[in-house]
Amino acid sequence: MALTPEEASASSEKICRTAPVIPVLVVDDLAHAAPLAAALVAGGLPVLEVTLRTPVALDVIREMAKVPGGIVGAGTILTPSDVEAALEAGATFGVSPGATDKLLAAAEDMGLPMLPGAATATEAMALLERGYRVQKFFPAEASGGAKALKSLASPLPQILFCPTGGVTPENARDYLGLPNTACVGGSWVAPKGKVENGDWAGIEALAKEAALLG
Ligand code: 3PG
């Protein structure tokens, strides 16, 4: 079912207001999908972004979508075929580091609510012009961090962001205290070592700490 950019943004806002942190997940082993999602949901982070950067990513989405309480989206959506594959795997939202007309048109036609990325005022304005008032600020730290995002709030107060890229437990509050930030995205809640060792209790503990950042 097709979606307007305004409908996609309403959906993204709801997702971004669910928890202060969206874990950005790079999962190499399908067997990790269910316990990883369960640990993050149990820790208070139900919104999960599975990056389409590993060969098993679509199957990981399929497995995570079965975990009760999880809201599973696909990240690193770059092309119309990514949109199609993400929807087919059961993703309920999509995240992109940027945005192109072709990508947004495909997501709107196929009905995948997108959180498209912007790093500059011009990029953010182009997305707003199309109807996307909820956007990912990427790469957040490299683009000037919370200071840069705060500067965008003055001329563009109608845009709500999810800063991602270089966000850590140390700087997350700098973003979350801004009026134009709904949540942050970050990979720190699911570190590679803990995932590979199956340290689900450790990941749940990190999620609990992250859930308190908001
Ligand atoms: C990514 O591209 O992997 C995300 O932006 C997460 O970035 P991070 O690893 O800096 O949190």
JSON list of C-alpha atoms and ligand atoms in Angstrom, two decimals:
[
{"chain": "A", "resi": 1, "resn": "MET", "atom": "CA", "xyz": [0.00, 0.00, 0.00]},
{"chain": "A", "resi": 2, "resn": "ALA", "atom": "CA", "xyz": [1.47, 3.33, -1.06]},
{"chain": "A", "resi": 3, "resn": "LEU", "atom": "CA", "xyz": [2.42, 5.90, 1.57]},
{"chain": "A", "resi": 4, "resn": "THR", "atom": "CA", "xyz": [2.79, 9.66, 1.35]},
{"chain": "A", "resi": 5, "resn": "PRO", "atom": "CA", "xyz": [5.98, 11.21, 2.76]},
{"chain": "A", "resi": 6, "resn": "GLU", "atom": "CA", "xyz": [3.80, 12.80, 5.44]},
{"chain": "A", "resi": 7, "resn": "GLU", "atom": "CA", "xyz": [2.43, 9.40, 6.43]},
{"chain": "A", "resi": 8, "resn": "ALA", "atom": "CA", "xyz": [5.95, 7.96, 6.41]},
{"chain": "A", "resi": 9, "resn": "SER", "atom": "CA", "xyz": [7.13, 10.78, 8.69]},
{"chain": "A", "resi": 10, "resn": "ALA", "atom": "CA", "xyz": [4.23, 10.25, 11.10]},
{"chain": "A", "resi": 11, "resn": "SER", "atom": "CA", "xyz": [5.23, 6.63, 11.31]},
{"chain": "A", "resi": 12, "resn": "SER", "atom": "CA", "xyz": [8.93, 7.50, 11.77]},
{"chain": "A", "resi": 13, "resn": "GLU", "atom": "CA", "xyz": [8.07, 9.95, 14.53]},
{"chain": "A", "resi": 14, "resn": "LYS", "atom": "CA", "xyz": [6.12, 7.30, 16.39]},
{"chain": "A", "resi": 15, "resn": "ILE", "atom": "CA", "xyz": [9.04, 4.87, 16.04]},
{"chain": "A", "resi": 16, "resn": "CYS", "atom": "CA", "xyz": [11.59, 7.51, 17.14]},
{"chain": "A", "resi": 17, "resn": "ARG", "atom": "CA", "xyz": [9.55, 8.40, 20.20]},
{"chain": "A", "resi": 18, "resn": "THR", "atom": "CA", "xyz": [9.29, 4.79, 21.36]},
{"chain": "A", "resi": 19, "resn": "ALA", "atom": "CA", "xyz": [12.74, 4.68, 23.01]},
{"chain": "A", "resi": 20, "resn": "PRO", "atom": "CA", "xyz": [15.69, 7.09, 23.25]},
{"chain": "A", "resi": 21, "resn": "VAL", "atom": "CA", "xyz": [18.06, 4.78, 21.37]},
{"chain": "A", "resi": 22, "resn": "ILE", "atom": "CA", "xyz": [17.66, 2.72, 18.21]},
{"chain": "A", "resi": 23, "resn": "PRO", "atom": "CA", "xyz": [20.32, 0.00, 18.20]},
{"chain": "A", "resi": 24, "resn": "VAL", "atom": "CA", "xyz": [22.08, -0.17, 14.83]},
{"chain": "A", "resi": 25, "resn": "LEU", "atom": "CA", "xyz": [22.82, -3.84, 14.27]},
{"chain": "A", "resi": 26, "resn": "VAL", "atom": "CA", "xyz": [25.34, -5.54, 12.00]},
{"chain": "A", "resi": 27, "resn": "VAL", "atom": "CA", "xyz": [24.62, -9.25, 12.40]},
{"chain": "A", "resi": 28, "resn": "ASP", "atom": "CA", "xyz": [26.85, -11.86, 10.77]},
{"chain": "A", "resi": 29, "resn": "ASP", "atom": "CA", "xyz": [25.36, -15.03, 12.23]},
{"chain": "A", "resi": 30, "resn": "LEU", "atom": "CA", "xyz": [21.67, -15.82, 11.87]},
{"chain": "A", "resi": 31, "resn": "ALA", "atom": "CA", "xyz": [21.73, -17.76, 15.13]},
{"chain": "A", "resi": 32, "resn": "HIS", "atom": "CA", "xyz": [22.37, -14.50, 16.97]},
{"chain": "A", "resi": 33, "resn": "ALA", "atom": "CA", "xyz": [19.25, -12.80, 15.64]},
{"chain": "A", "resi": 34, "resn": "ALA", "atom": "CA", "xyz": [16.58, -14.00, 18.06]},
{"chain": "A", "resi": 35, "resn": "PRO", "atom": "CA", "xyz": [18.58, -13.84, 21.33]},
{"chain": "A", "resi": 36, "resn": "LEU", "atom": "CA", "xyz": [20.06, -10.45, 20.39]},
{"chain": "A", "resi": 37, "resn": "ALA", "atom": "CA", "xyz": [16.63, -8.97, 19.66]},
{"chain": "A", "resi": 38, "resn": "ALA", "atom": "CA", "xyz": [15.19, -10.52, 22.82]},
{"chain": "A", "resi": 39, "resn": "ALA", "atom": "CA", "xyz": [17.99, -9.02, 24.95]},
{"chain": "A", "resi": 40, "resn": "LEU", "atom": "CA", "xyz": [17.53, -5.54, 23.49]},
{"chain": "A", "resi": 41, "resn": "VAL", "atom": "CA", "xyz": [13.74, -5.64, 23.85]},
{"chain": "A", "resi": 42, "resn": "ALA", "atom": "CA", "xyz": [14.09, -6.92, 27.44]},
{"chain": "A", "resi": 43, "resn": "GLY", "atom": "CA", "xyz": [16.49, -4.06, 28.16]},
{"chain": "A", "resi": 44, "resn": "GLY", "atom": "CA", "xyz": [13.92, -1.51, 27.03]},
{"chain": "A", "resi": 45, "resn": "LEU", "atom": "CA", "xyz": [14.99, -0.88, 23.42]},
{"chain": "A", "resi": 46, "resn": "PRO", "atom": "CA", "xyz": [12.24, -2.37, 21.24]},
{"chain": "A", "resi": 47, "resn": "VAL", "atom": "CA", "xyz": [13.06, -0.50, 18.02]},
{"chain": "A", "resi": 48, "resn": "LEU", "atom": "CA", "xyz": [15.81, -2.34, 16.12]},
{"chain": "A", "resi": 49, "resn": "GLU", "atom": "CA", "xyz": [17.62, -1.34, 12.93]},
{"chain": "A", "resi": 50, "resn": "VAL", "atom": "CA", "xyz": [19.18, -4.27, 11.10]},
{"chain": "A", "resi": 51, "resn": "THR", "atom": "CA", "xyz": [21.68, -3.01, 8.56]},
{"chain": "A", "resi": 52, "resn": "LEU", "atom": "CA", "xyz": [21.59, -4.67, 5.14]},
{"chain": "A", "resi": 53, "resn": "ARG", "atom": "CA", "xyz": [25.34, -5.10, 5.26]},
{"chain": "A", "resi": 54, "resn": "THR", "atom": "CA", "xyz": [25.74, -8.80, 5.82]},
{"chain": "A", "resi": 55, "resn": "PRO", "atom": "CA", "xyz": [24.63, -11.72, 3.65]},
{"chain": "A", "resi": 56, "resn": "VAL", "atom": "CA", "xyz": [22.20, -12.91, 6.34]},
{"chain": "A", "resi": 57, "resn": "ALA", "atom": "CA", "xyz": [20.65, -9.50, 7.10]},
{"chain": "A", "resi": 58, "resn": "LEU", "atom": "CA", "xyz": [17.27, -10.21, 5.50]},
{"chain": "A", "resi": 59, "resn": "ASP", "atom": "CA", "xyz": [16.96, -13.51, 7.36]},
{"chain": "A", "resi": 60, "resn": "VAL", "atom": "CA", "xyz": [17.99, -11.71, 10.55]},
{"chain": "A", "resi": 61, "resn": "ILE", "atom": "CA", "xyz": [15.07, -9.30, 10.02]},
{"chain": "A", "resi": 62, "resn": "ARG", "atom": "CA", "xyz": [12.76, -12.29, 9.49]},
{"chain": "A", "resi": 63, "resn": "GLU", "atom": "CA", "xyz": [13.90, -13.87, 12.78]},
{"chain": "A", "resi": 64, "resn": "MET", "atom": "CA", "xyz": [13.87, -10.64, 14.78]},
{"chain": "A", "resi": 65, "resn": "ALA", "atom": "CA", "xyz": [10.38, -9.78, 13.53]},
{"chain": "A", "resi": 66, "resn": "LYS", "atom": "CA", "xyz": [9.13, -12.88, 15.40]},
{"chain": "A", "resi": 67, "resn": "VAL", "atom": "CA", "xyz": [10.47, -11.64, 18.75]},
{"chain": "A", "resi": 68, "resn": "PRO", "atom": "CA", "xyz": [7.56, -10.33, 20.85]},
{"chain": "A", "resi": 69, "resn": "GLY", "atom": "CA", "xyz": [7.66, -6.60, 21.40]},
{"chain": "A", "resi": 70, "resn": "GLY", "atom": "CA", "xyz": [10.26, -5.88, 18.73]},
{"chain": "A", "resi": 71, "resn": "ILE", "atom": "CA", "xyz": [9.78, -3.22, 16.06]},
{"chain": "A", "resi": 72, "resn": "VAL", "atom": "CA", "xyz": [12.20, -4.22, 13.35]},
{"chain": "A", "resi": 73, "resn": "GLY", "atom": "CA", "xyz": [13.44, -2.03, 10.53]},
{"chain": "A", "resi": 74, "resn": "ALA", "atom": "CA", "xyz": [16.07, -2.30, 7.84]},
{"chain": "A", "resi": 75, "resn": "GLY", "atom": "CA", "xyz": [19.04, 0.04, 7.70]},
{"chain": "A", "resi": 76, "resn": "THR", "atom": "CA", "xyz": [21.46, 0.95, 4.95]},
{"chain": "A", "resi": 77, "resn": "ILE", "atom": "CA", "xyz": [18.56, 1.01, 2.48]},
{"chain": "A", "resi": 78, "resn": "LEU", "atom": "CA", "xyz": [20.15, 2.32, -0.71]},
{"chain": "A", "resi": 79, "resn": "THR", "atom": "CA", "xyz": [18.08, 1.13, -3.67]},
{"chain": "A", "resi": 80, "resn": "PRO", "atom": "CA", "xyz": [14.51, 0.26, -4.69]},
{"chain": "A", "resi": 81, "resn": "SER", "atom": "CA", "xyz": [15.42, -3.42, -4.55]},
{"chain": "A", "resi": 82, "resn": "ASP", "atom": "CA", "xyz": [16.55, -2.96, -0.92]},
{"chain": "A", "resi": 83, "resn": "VAL", "atom": "CA", "xyz": [13.09, -1.53, -0.19]},
{"chain": "A", "resi": 84, "resn": "GLU", "atom": "CA", "xyz": [11.40, -4.52, -1.79]},
{"chain": "A", "resi": 85, "resn": "ALA", "atom": "CA", "xyz": [13.62, -7.02, 0.01]},
{"chain": "A", "resi": 86, "resn": "ALA", "atom": "CA", "xyz": [13.20, -5.28, 3.38]},
{"chain": "A", "resi": 87, "resn": "LEU", "atom": "CA", "xyz": [9.41, -5.33, 3.08]},
{"chain": "A", "resi": 88, "resn": "GLU", "atom": "CA", "xyz": [9.44, -8.93, 1.97]},
{"chain": "A", "resi": 89, "resn": "ALA", "atom": "CA", "xyz": [11.53, -9.85, 5.05]},
{"chain": "A", "resi": 90, "resn": "GLY", "atom": "CA", "xyz": [9.03, -8.15, 7.36]},
{"chain": "A", "resi": 91, "resn": "ALA", "atom": "CA", "xyz": [10.73, -4.82, 8.08]},
{"chain": "A", "resi": 92, "resn": "THR", "atom": "CA", "xyz": [8.27, -2.17, 9.25]},
{"chain": "A", "resi": 93, "resn": "PHE", "atom": "CA", "xyz": [10.49, 0.82, 8.55]},
{"chain": "A", "resi": 94, "resn": "GLY", "atom": "CA", "xyz": [13.59, 1.69, 6.57]},
{"chain": "A", "resi": 95, "resn": "VAL", "atom": "CA", "xyz": [16.61, 3.85, 7.33]},
{"chain": "A", "resi": 96, "resn": "SER", "atom": "CA", "xyz": [18.99, 5.34, 4.79]},
{"chain": "A", "resi": 97, "resn": "PRO", "atom": "CA", "xyz": [22.23, 7.26, 5.27]},
{"chain": "A", "resi": 98, "resn": "GLY", "atom": "CA", "xyz": [20.95, 9.72, 2.65]},
{"chain": "A", "resi": 99, "resn": "ALA", "atom": "CA", "xyz": [18.13, 9.95, 0.15]},
{"chain": "A", "resi": 100, "resn": "THR", "atom": "CA", "xyz": [17.63, 9.92, -3.60]},
{"chain": "A", "resi": 101, "resn": "ASP", "atom": "CA", "xyz": [14.46, 10.59, -5.60]},
{"chain": "A", "resi": 102, "resn": "LYS", "atom": "CA", "xyz": [14.50, 7.06, -6.95]},
{"chain": "A", "resi": 103, "resn": "LEU", "atom": "CA", "xyz": [14.80, 5.53, -3.48]},
{"chain": "A", "resi": 104, "resn": "LEU", "atom": "CA", "xyz": [12.12, 7.69, -1.88]},
{"chain": "A", "resi": 105, "resn": "ALA", "atom": "CA", "xyz": [9.71, 7.14, -4.78]},
{"chain": "A", "resi": 106, "resn": "ALA", "atom": "CA", "xyz": [10.15, 3.37, -4.45]},
{"chain": "A", "resi": 107, "resn": "ALA", "atom": "CA", "xyz": [9.61, 3.43, -0.68]},
{"chain": "A", "resi": 108, "resn": "GLU", "atom": "CA", "xyz": [6.49, 5.60, -1.08]},
{"chain": "A", "resi": 109, "resn": "ASP", "atom": "CA", "xyz": [5.07, 3.37, -3.84]},
{"chain": "A", "resi": 110, "resn": "MET", "atom": "CA", "xyz": [5.76, 0.15, -1.94]},
{"chain": "A", "resi": 111, "resn": "GLY", "atom": "CA", "xyz": [4.69, 1.59, 1.41]},
{"chain": "A", "resi": 112, "resn": "LEU", "atom": "CA", "xyz": [7.87, 1.34, 3.49]},
{"chain": "A", "resi": 113, "resn": "PRO", "atom": "CA", "xyz": [8.05, 4.26, 5.96]},
{"chain": "A", "resi": 114, "resn": "MET", "atom": "CA", "xyz": [11.51, 5.74, 5.52]},
{"chain": "A", "resi": 115, "resn": "LEU", "atom": "CA", "xyz": [13.78, 7.62, 7.86]},
{"chain": "A", "resi": 116, "resn": "PRO", "atom": "CA", "xyz": [15.94, 9.30, 5.21]},
{"chain": "A", "resi": 117, "resn": "GLY", "atom": "CA", "xyz": [19.30, 10.82, 6.00]},
{"chain": "A", "resi": 118, "resn": "ALA", "atom": "CA", "xyz": [20.52, 14.40, 5.77]},
{"chain": "A", "resi": 119, "resn": "ALA", "atom": "CA", "xyz": [23.70, 16.09, 6.97]},
{"chain": "A", "resi": 120, "resn": "THR", "atom": "CA", "xyz": [23.27, 19.68, 5.76]},
{"chain": "A", "resi": 121, "resn": "ALA", "atom": "CA", "xyz": [20.58, 22.37, 5.77]},
{"chain": "A", "resi": 122, "resn": "THR", "atom": "CA", "xyz": [20.11, 21.98, 2.01]},
{"chain": "A", "resi": 123, "resn": "GLU", "atom": "CA", "xyz": [19.64, 18.21, 2.26]},
{"chain": "A", "resi": 124, "resn": "ALA", "atom": "CA", "xyz": [17.25, 18.60, 5.19]},
{"chain": "A", "resi": 125, "resn": "MET", "atom": "CA", "xyz": [15.28, 21.28, 3.29]},
{"chain": "A", "resi": 126, "resn": "ALA", "atom": "CA", "xyz": [15.01, 19.11, 0.19]},
{"chain": "A", "resi": 127, "resn": "LEU", "atom": "CA", "xyz": [13.55, 16.28, 2.28]},
{"chain": "A", "resi": 128, "resn": "LEU", "atom": "CA", "xyz": [11.20, 18.67, 4.06]},
{"chain": "A", "resi": 129, "resn": "GLU", "atom": "CA", "xyz": [10.03, 20.03, 0.71]},
{"chain": "A", "resi": 130, "resn": "ARG", "atom": "CA", "xyz": [9.09, 16.50, -0.27]},
{"chain": "A", "resi": 131, "resn": "GLY", "atom": "CA", "xyz": [7.18, 16.01, 3.00]},
{"chain": "A", "resi": 132, "resn": "TYR", "atom": "CA", "xyz": [9.75, 14.28, 5.23]},
{"chain": "A", "resi": 133, "resn": "ARG", "atom": "CA", "xyz": [9.85, 16.20, 8.48]},
{"chain": "A", "resi": 134, "resn": "VAL", "atom": "CA", "xyz": [11.48, 13.34, 10.40]},
{"chain": "A", "resi": 135, "resn": "GLN", "atom": "CA", "xyz": [15.03, 12.61, 9.27]},
{"chain": "A", "resi": 136, "resn": "LYS", "atom": "CA", "xyz": [18.22, 10.84, 10.26]},
{"chain": "A", "resi": 137, "resn": "PHE", "atom": "CA", "xyz": [21.14, 13.21, 10.89]},
{"chain": "A", "resi": 138, "resn": "PHE", "atom": "CA", "xyz": [24.09, 11.30, 9.47]},
{"chain": "A", "resi": 139, "resn": "PRO", "atom": "CA", "xyz": [27.02, 11.07, 10.04]},
{"chain": "A", "resi": 140, "resn": "ALA", "atom": "CA", "xyz": [26.18, 12.91, 13.25]},
{"chain": "A", "resi": 141, "resn": "GLU", "atom": "CA", "xyz": [29.52, 13.34, 15.00]},
{"chain": "A", "resi": 142, "resn": "ALA", "atom": "CA", "xyz": [31.53, 13.84, 11.82]},
{"chain": "A", "resi": 143, "resn": "SER", "atom": "CA", "xyz": [29.02, 16.46, 10.66]},
{"chain": "A", "resi": 144, "resn": "GLY", "atom": "CA", "xyz": [29.55, 18.63, 13.72]},
{"chain": "A", "resi": 145, "resn": "GLY", "atom": "CA", "xyz": [27.72, 16.66, 16.38]},
{"chain": "A", "resi": 146, "resn": "ALA", "atom": "CA", "xyz": [25.14, 18.06, 18.76]},
{"chain": "A", "resi": 147, "resn": "LYS", "atom": "CA", "xyz": [26.42, 21.58, 18.16]},
{"chain": "A", "resi": 148, "resn": "ALA", "atom": "CA", "xyz": [25.66, 21.36, 14.46]},
{"chain": "A", "resi": 149, "resn": "LEU", "atom": "CA", "xyz": [22.27, 19.79, 15.05]},
{"chain": "A", "resi": 150, "resn": "LYS", "atom": "CA", "xyz": [21.41, 22.51, 17.57]},
{"chain": "A", "resi": 151, "resn": "SER", "atom": "CA", "xyz": [22.25, 25.12, 14.94]},
{"chain": "A", "resi": 152, "resn": "LEU", "atom": "CA", "xyz": [19.82, 23.51, 12.49]},
{"chain": "A", "resi": 153, "resn": "ALA", "atom": "CA", "xyz": [17.01, 23.78, 15.05]},
{"chain": "A", "resi": 154, "resn": "SER", "atom": "CA", "xyz": [16.94, 27.59, 14.84]},
{"chain": "A", "resi": 155, "resn": "PRO", "atom": "CA", "xyz": [16.07, 27.98, 11.14]},
{"chain": "A", "resi": 156, "resn": "LEU", "atom": "CA", "xyz": [14.45, 24.54, 10.74]},
{"chain": "A", "resi": 157, "resn": "PRO", "atom": "CA", "xyz": [12.51, 23.89, 13.97]},
{"chain": "A", "resi": 158, "resn": "GLN", "atom": "CA", "xyz": [9.89, 21.83, 12.13]},
{"chain": "A", "resi": 159, "resn": "ILE", "atom": "CA", "xyz": [12.35, 19.02, 11.38]},
{"chain": "A", "resi": 160, "resn": "LEU", "atom": "CA", "xyz": [12.85, 16.24, 13.92]},
{"chain": "A", "resi": 161, "resn": "PHE", "atom": "CA", "xyz": [16.06, 14.21, 13.77]},
{"chain": "A", "resi": 162, "resn": "CYS", "atom": "CA", "xyz": [17.51, 10.87, 14.75]},
{"chain": "A", "resi": 163, "resn": "PRO", "atom": "CA", "xyz": [21.27, 11.56, 14.89]},
{"chain": "A", "resi": 164, "resn": "THR", "atom": "CA", "xyz": [23.36, 8.50, 14.10]},
{"chain": "A", "resi": 165, "resn": "GLY", "atom": "CA", "xyz": [27.04, 7.87, 13.47]},
{"chain": "A", "resi": 166, "resn": "GLY", "atom": "CA", "xyz": [29.52, 8.31, 16.29]},
{"chain": "A", "resi": 167, "resn": "VAL", "atom": "CA", "xyz": [26.86, 8.56, 18.99]},
{"chain": "A", "resi": 168, "resn": "THR", "atom": "CA", "xyz": [28.05, 7.06, 22.29]},
{"chain": "A", "resi": 169, "resn": "PRO", "atom": "CA", "xyz": [26.76, 6.78, 25.88]},
{"chain": "A", "resi": 170, "resn": "GLU", "atom": "CA", "xyz": [28.98, 9.80, 26.61]},
{"chain": "A", "resi": 171, "resn": "ASN", "atom": "CA", "xyz": [27.55, 12.16, 24.00]},
{"chain": "A", "resi": 172, "resn": "ALA", "atom": "CA", "xyz": [24.00, 10.78, 23.57]},
{"chain": "A", "resi": 173, "resn": "ARG", "atom": "CA", "xyz": [22.53, 13.15, 26.16]},
{"chain": "A", "resi": 174, "resn": "ASP", "atom": "CA", "xyz": [23.94, 16.17, 24.29]},
{"chain": "A", "resi": 175, "resn": "TYR", "atom": "CA", "xyz": [21.70, 15.18, 21.39]},
{"chain": "A", "resi": 176, "resn": "LEU", "atom": "CA", "xyz": [18.72, 13.95, 23.38]},
{"chain": "A", "resi": 177, "resn": "GLY", "atom": "CA", "xyz": [18.52, 17.31, 25.18]},
{"chain": "A", "resi": 178, "resn": "LEU", "atom": "CA", "xyz": [17.96, 19.15, 21.89]},
{"chain": "A", "resi": 179, "resn": "PRO", "atom": "CA", "xyz": [14.44, 20.17, 20.90]},
{"chain": "A", "resi": 180, "resn": "ASN", "atom": "CA", "xyz": [14.91, 18.75, 17.39]},
{"chain": "A", "resi": 181, "resn": "THR", "atom": "CA", "xyz": [16.09, 15.28, 18.46]},
{"chain": "A", "resi": 182, "resn": "ALA", "atom": "CA", "xyz": [13.57, 12.50, 19.03]},
{"chain": "A", "resi": 183, "resn": "CYS", "atom": "CA", "xyz": [16.02, 9.63, 19.55]},
{"chain": "A", "resi": 184, "resn": "VAL", "atom": "CA", "xyz": [19.54, 8.62, 18.58]},
{"chain": "A", "resi": 185, "resn": "GLY", "atom": "CA", "xyz": [20.85, 5.61, 16.68]},
{"chain": "A", "resi": 186, "resn": "GLY", "atom": "CA", "xyz": [23.97, 3.74, 17.69]},
{"chain": "A", "resi": 187, "resn": "SER", "atom": "CA", "xyz": [25.81, 0.47, 17.50]},
{"chain": "A", "resi": 188, "resn": "TRP", "atom": "CA", "xyz": [27.32, 0.64, 21.00]},
{"chain": "A", "resi": 189, "resn": "VAL", "atom": "CA", "xyz": [24.48, -1.33, 22.62]},
{"chain": "A", "resi": 190, "resn": "ALA", "atom": "CA", "xyz": [25.36, -4.42, 20.60]},
{"chain": "A", "resi": 191, "resn": "PRO", "atom": "CA", "xyz": [29.18, -4.57, 20.48]},
{"chain": "A", "resi": 192, "resn": "LYS", "atom": "CA", "xyz": [30.65, -7.18, 18.14]},
{"chain": "A", "resi": 193, "resn": "GLY", "atom": "CA", "xyz": [32.50, -8.99, 20.94]},
{"chain": "A", "resi": 194, "resn": "LYS", "atom": "CA", "xyz": [29.45, -9.39, 23.13]},
{"chain": "A", "resi": 195, "resn": "VAL", "atom": "CA", "xyz": [27.34, -10.56, 20.17]},
{"chain": "A", "resi": 196, "resn": "GLU", "atom": "CA", "xyz": [29.96, -13.11, 19.09]},
{"chain": "A", "resi": 197, "resn": "ASN", "atom": "CA", "xyz": [30.31, -14.43, 22.65]},
{"chain": "A", "resi": 198, "resn": "GLY", "atom": "CA", "xyz": [26.56, -14.66, 23.10]},
{"chain": "A", "resi": 199, "resn": "ASP", "atom": "CA", "xyz": [26.73, -12.31, 26.08]},
{"chain": "A", "resi": 200, "resn": "TRP", "atom": "CA", "xyz": [23.00, -11.55, 25.98]},
{"chain": "A", "resi": 201, "resn": "ALA", "atom": "CA", "xyz": [22.90, -10.53, 29.65]},
{"chain": "A", "resi": 202, "resn": "GLY", "atom": "CA", "xyz": [25.66, -8.01, 28.96]},
{"chain": "A", "resi": 203, "resn": "ILE", "atom": "CA", "xyz": [23.75, -6.62, 25.99]},
{"chain": "A", "resi": 204, "resn": "GLU", "atom": "CA", "xyz": [20.55, -6.43, 28.02]},
{"chain": "A", "resi": 205, "resn": "ALA", "atom": "CA", "xyz": [22.47, -4.43, 30.66]},
{"chain": "A", "resi": 206, "resn": "LEU", "atom": "CA", "xyz": [23.79, -2.03, 27.98]},
{"chain": "A", "resi": 207, "resn": "ALA", "atom": "CA", "xyz": [20.25, -1.64, 26.62]},
{"chain": "A", "resi": 208, "resn": "LYS", "atom": "CA", "xyz": [18.93, -0.88, 30.11]},
{"chain": "A", "resi": 209, "resn": "GLU", "atom": "CA", "xyz": [21.51, 1.90, 30.54]},
{"chain": "A", "resi": 210, "resn": "ALA", "atom": "CA", "xyz": [20.70, 3.27, 27.08]},
{"chain": "A", "resi": 211, "resn": "ALA", "atom": "CA", "xyz": [16.97, 3.20, 27.76]},
{"chain": "A", "resi": 212, "resn": "LEU", "atom": "CA", "xyz": [17.55, 5.51, 30.73]},
{"chain": "A", "resi": 213, "resn": "LEU", "atom": "CA", "xyz": [19.27, 8.15, 28.57]},
{"chain": "A", "resi": 214, "resn": "GLY", "atom": "CA", "xyz": [15.99, 9.67, 27.40]},
{"chain": "B", "resi": 1, "resn": "3PG", "atom": "C1", "xyz": [26.32, 2.96, 11.05]},
{"chain": "B", "resi": 1, "resn": "3PG", "atom": "O1", "xyz": [26.48, 3.47, 9.98]},
{"chain": "B", "resi": 1, "resn": "3PG", "atom": "O2", "xyz": [26.74, 1.84, 11.34]},
{"chain": "B", "resi": 1, "resn": "3PG", "atom": "C2", "xyz": [25.53, 3.71, 12.03]},
{"chain": "B", "resi": 1, "resn": "3PG", "atom": "O3", "xyz": [25.49, 5.04, 11.70]},
{"chain": "B", "resi": 1, "resn": "3PG", "atom": "C3", "xyz": [26.01, 3.51, 13.43]},
{"chain": "B", "resi": 1, "resn": "3PG", "atom": "O4", "xyz": [27.15, 4.18, 13.62]},
{"chain": "B", "resi": 1, "resn": "3PG", "atom": "P1", "xyz": [27.99, 3.95, 14.98]},
{"chain": "B", "resi": 1, "resn": "3PG", "atom": "O5", "xyz": [28.66, 2.64, 14.84]},
{"chain": "B", "resi": 1, "resn": "3PG", "atom": "O6", "xyz": [28.95, 5.11, 14.97]},
{"chain": "B", "resi": 1, "resn": "3PG", "atom": "O7", "xyz": [27.01, 4.00, 16.12]}
]
